[in-house]
PDB file of C-alpha atoms in Angstrom:
ATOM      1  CA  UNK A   1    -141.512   4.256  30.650  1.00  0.00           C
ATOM      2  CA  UNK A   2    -140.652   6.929  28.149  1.00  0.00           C
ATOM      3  CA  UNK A   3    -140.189   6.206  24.654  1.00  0.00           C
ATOM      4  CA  UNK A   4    -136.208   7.575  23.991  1.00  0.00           C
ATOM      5  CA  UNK A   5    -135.914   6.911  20.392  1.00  0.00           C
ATOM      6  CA  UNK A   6    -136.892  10.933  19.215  1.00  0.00           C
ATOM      7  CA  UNK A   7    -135.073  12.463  22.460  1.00  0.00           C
ATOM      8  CA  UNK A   8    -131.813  14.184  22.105  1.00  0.00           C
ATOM      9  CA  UNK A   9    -129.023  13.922  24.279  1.00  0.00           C
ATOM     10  CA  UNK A  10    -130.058  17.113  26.299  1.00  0.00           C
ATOM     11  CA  UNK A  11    -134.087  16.054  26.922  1.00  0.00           C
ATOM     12  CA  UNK A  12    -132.755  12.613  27.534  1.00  0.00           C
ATOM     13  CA  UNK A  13    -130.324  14.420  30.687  1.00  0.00           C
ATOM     14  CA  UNK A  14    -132.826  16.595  31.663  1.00  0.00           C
ATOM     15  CA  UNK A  15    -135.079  13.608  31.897  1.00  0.00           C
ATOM     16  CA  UNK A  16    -132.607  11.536  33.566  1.00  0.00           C
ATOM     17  CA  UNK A  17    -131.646  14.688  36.428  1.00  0.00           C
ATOM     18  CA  UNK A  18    -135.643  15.261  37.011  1.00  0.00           C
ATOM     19  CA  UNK A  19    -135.968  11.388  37.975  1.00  0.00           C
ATOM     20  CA  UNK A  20    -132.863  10.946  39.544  1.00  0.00           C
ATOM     21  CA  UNK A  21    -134.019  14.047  41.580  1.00  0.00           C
ATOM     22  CA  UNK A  22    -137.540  12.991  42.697  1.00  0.00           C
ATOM     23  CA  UNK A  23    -136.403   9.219  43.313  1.00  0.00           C
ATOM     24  CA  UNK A  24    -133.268  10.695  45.709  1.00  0.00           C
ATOM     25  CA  UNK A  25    -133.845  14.438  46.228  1.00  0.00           C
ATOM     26  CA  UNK A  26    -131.313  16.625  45.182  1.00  0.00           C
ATOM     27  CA  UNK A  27    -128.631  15.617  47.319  1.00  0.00           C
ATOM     28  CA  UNK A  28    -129.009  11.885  46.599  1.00  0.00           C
ATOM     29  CA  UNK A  29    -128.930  13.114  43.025  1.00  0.00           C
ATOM     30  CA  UNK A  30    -125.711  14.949  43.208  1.00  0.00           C
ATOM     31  CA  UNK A  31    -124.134  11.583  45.155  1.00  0.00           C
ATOM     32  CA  UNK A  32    -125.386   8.993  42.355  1.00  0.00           C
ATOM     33  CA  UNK A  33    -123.708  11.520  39.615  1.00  0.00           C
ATOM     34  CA  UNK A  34    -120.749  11.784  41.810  1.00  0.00           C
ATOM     35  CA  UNK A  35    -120.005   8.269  41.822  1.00  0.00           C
ATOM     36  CA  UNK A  36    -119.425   8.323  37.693  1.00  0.00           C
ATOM     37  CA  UNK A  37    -118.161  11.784  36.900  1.00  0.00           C
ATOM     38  CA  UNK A  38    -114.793  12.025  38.446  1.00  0.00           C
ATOM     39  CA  UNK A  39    -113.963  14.748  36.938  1.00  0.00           C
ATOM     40  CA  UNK A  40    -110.577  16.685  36.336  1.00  0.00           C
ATOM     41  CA  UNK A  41    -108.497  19.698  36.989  1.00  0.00           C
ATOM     42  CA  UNK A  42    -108.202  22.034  40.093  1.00  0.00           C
ATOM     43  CA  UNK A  43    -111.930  23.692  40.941  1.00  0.00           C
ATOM     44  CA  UNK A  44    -110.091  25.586  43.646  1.00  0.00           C
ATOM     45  CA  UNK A  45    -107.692  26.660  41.110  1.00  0.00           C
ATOM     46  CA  UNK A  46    -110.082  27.867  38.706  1.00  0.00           C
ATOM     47  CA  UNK A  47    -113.444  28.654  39.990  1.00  0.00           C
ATOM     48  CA  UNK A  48    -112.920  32.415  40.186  1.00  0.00           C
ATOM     49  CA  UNK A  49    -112.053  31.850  36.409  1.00  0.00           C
ATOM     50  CA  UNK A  50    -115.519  29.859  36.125  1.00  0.00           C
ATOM     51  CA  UNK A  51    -118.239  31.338  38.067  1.00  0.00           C
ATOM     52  CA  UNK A  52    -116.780  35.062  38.145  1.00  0.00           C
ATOM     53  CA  UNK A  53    -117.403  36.764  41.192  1.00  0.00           C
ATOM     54  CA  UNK A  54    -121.022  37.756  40.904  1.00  0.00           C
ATOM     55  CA  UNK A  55    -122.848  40.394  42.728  1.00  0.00           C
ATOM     56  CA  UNK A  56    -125.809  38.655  44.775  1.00  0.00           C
ATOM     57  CA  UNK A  57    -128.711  40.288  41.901  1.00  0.00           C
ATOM     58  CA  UNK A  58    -126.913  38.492  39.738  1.00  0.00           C
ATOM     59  CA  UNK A  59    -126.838  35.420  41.001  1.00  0.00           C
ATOM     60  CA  UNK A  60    -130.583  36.009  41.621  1.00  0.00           C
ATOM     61  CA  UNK A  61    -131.231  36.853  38.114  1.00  0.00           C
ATOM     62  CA  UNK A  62    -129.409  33.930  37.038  1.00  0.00           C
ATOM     63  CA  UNK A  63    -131.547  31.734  39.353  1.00  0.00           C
ATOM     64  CA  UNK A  64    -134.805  33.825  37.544  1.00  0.00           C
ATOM     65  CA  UNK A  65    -133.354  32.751  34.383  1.00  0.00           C
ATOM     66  CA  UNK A  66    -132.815  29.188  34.771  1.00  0.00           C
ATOM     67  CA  UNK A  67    -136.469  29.048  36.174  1.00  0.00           C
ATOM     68  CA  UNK A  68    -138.141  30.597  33.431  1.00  0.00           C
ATOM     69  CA  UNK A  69    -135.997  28.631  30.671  1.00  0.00           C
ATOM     70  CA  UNK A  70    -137.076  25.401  32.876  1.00  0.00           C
ATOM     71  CA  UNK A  71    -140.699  26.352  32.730  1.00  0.00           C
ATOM     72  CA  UNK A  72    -140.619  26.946  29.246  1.00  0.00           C
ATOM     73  CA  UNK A  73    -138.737  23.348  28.625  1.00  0.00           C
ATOM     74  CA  UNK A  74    -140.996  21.634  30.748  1.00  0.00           C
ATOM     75  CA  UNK A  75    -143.749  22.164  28.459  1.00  0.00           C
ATOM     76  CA  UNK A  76    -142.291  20.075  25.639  1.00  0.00           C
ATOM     77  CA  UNK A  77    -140.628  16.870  27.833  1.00  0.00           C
ATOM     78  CA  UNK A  78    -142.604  14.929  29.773  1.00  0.00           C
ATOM     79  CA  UNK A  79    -143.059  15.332  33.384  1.00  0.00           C
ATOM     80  CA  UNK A  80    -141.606  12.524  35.616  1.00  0.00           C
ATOM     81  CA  UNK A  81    -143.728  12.084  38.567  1.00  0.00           C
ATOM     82  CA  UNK A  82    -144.863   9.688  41.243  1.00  0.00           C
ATOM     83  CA  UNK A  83    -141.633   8.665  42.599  1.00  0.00           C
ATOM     84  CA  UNK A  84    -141.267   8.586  46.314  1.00  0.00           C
ATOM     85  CA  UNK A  85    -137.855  10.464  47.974  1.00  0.00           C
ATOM     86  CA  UNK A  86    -136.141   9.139  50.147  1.00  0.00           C
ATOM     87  CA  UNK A  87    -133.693   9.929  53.222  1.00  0.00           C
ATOM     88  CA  UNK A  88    -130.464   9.468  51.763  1.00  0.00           C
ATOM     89  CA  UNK A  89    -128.380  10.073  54.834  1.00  0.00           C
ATOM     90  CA  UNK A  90    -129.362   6.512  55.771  1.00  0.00           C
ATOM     91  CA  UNK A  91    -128.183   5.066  52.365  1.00  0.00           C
ATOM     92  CA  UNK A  92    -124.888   3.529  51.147  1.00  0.00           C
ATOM     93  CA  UNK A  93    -123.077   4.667  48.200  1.00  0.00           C
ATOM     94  CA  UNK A  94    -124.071   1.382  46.696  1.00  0.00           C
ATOM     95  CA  UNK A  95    -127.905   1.667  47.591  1.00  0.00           C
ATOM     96  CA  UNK A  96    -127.729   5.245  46.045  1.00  0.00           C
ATOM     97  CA  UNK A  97    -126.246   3.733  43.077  1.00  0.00           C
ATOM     98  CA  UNK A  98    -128.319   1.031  42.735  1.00  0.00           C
ATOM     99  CA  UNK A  99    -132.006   3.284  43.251  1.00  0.00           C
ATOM    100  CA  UNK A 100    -130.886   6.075  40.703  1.00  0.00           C
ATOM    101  CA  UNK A 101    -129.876   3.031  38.173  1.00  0.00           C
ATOM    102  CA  UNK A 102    -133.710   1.638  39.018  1.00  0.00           C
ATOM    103  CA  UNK A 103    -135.227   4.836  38.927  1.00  0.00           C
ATOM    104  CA  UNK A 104    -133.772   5.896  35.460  1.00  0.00           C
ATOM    105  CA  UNK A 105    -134.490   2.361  34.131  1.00  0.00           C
ATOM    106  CA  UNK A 106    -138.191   2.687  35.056  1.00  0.00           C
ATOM    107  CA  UNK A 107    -138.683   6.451  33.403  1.00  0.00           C
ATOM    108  CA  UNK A 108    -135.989   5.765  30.573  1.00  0.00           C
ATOM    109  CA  UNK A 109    -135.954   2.150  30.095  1.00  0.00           C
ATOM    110  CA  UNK A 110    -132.491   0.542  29.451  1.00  0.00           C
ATOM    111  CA  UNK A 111    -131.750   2.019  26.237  1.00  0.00           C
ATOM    112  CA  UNK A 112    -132.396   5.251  27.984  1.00  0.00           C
ATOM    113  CA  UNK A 113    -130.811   4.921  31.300  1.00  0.00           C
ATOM    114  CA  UNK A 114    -127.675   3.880  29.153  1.00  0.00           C
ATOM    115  CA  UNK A 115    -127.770   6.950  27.022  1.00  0.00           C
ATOM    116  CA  UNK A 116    -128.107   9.280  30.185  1.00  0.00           C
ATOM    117  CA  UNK A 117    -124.943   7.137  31.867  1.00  0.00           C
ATOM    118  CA  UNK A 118    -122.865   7.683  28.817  1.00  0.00           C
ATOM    119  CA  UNK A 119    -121.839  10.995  29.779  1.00  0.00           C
ATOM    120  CA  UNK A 120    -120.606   9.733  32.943  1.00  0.00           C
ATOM    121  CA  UNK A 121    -117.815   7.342  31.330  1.00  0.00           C
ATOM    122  CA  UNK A 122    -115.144   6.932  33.320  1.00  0.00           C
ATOM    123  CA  UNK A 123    -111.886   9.137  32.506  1.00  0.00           C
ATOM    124  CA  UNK A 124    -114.228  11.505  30.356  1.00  0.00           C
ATOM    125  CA  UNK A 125    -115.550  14.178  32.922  1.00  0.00           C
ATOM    126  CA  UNK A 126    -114.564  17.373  33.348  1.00  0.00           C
ATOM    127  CA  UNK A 127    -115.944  20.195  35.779  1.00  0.00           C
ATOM    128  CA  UNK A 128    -116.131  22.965  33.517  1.00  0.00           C
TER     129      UNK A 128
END
């Protein structure tokens, strides 16, 4: 278990994501986060507004980006390893839930795990 006291907001996230990630894979990640973040707004609406309508380099050197910025962030947090992934297609909404909550518990303890759900409050979210 990490020690959360000295972590912002942003390495506690990060944090949270990278375990959520390696306990569910990426998917199962993006169905835990689902289940808290409603959200608001019209996506379909807006997304041209949003993402733009790239050319395919840039998307690519976005993706370059992100993975060099990650690299470089990934030296100062700690690495979460050792956690086992699992098929998710074989899970229930409510076993997803209840592994990410176990999985963020274990790297963040509870005081973390709550900080990392508090972005997630109910009525808060917002896509963009």
């Amino acid at each position: 278990m990490i020690d959360v006291s000295k972590l912002t907001q942003t390495e506690i996230q990060k944090l949270g994501i990278d375990t959520l990630s390696l306990a569910l894979g990426p998917a199962g990640m993006g169905l835990f986060m689902h289940q808290f973040n409603l959200g608001s707004g019209d996506y379909t609406r807006d997304r041209d507004e949003i993402l733009g309508n790239p050319t395919i380099e840039e998307i690519f050197a976005r993706i370059q980006e992100r993975r060099i910025s990650q690299a470089e962030s990934s030296d100062v947090l700690p690495k979460v390893t050792n956690m086992k992934m699992l098929d998710i297609t074989k899970l229930t909404q409510a076993e997803i839930r209840r592994l990410g909550i176990e999985a963020l518990t274990k790297t963040l303890g509870h005081a973390g795990m709550a900080r990392f759900m508090q972005q997630f409050e109910m009525g808060s979210g917002d896509y963009t």
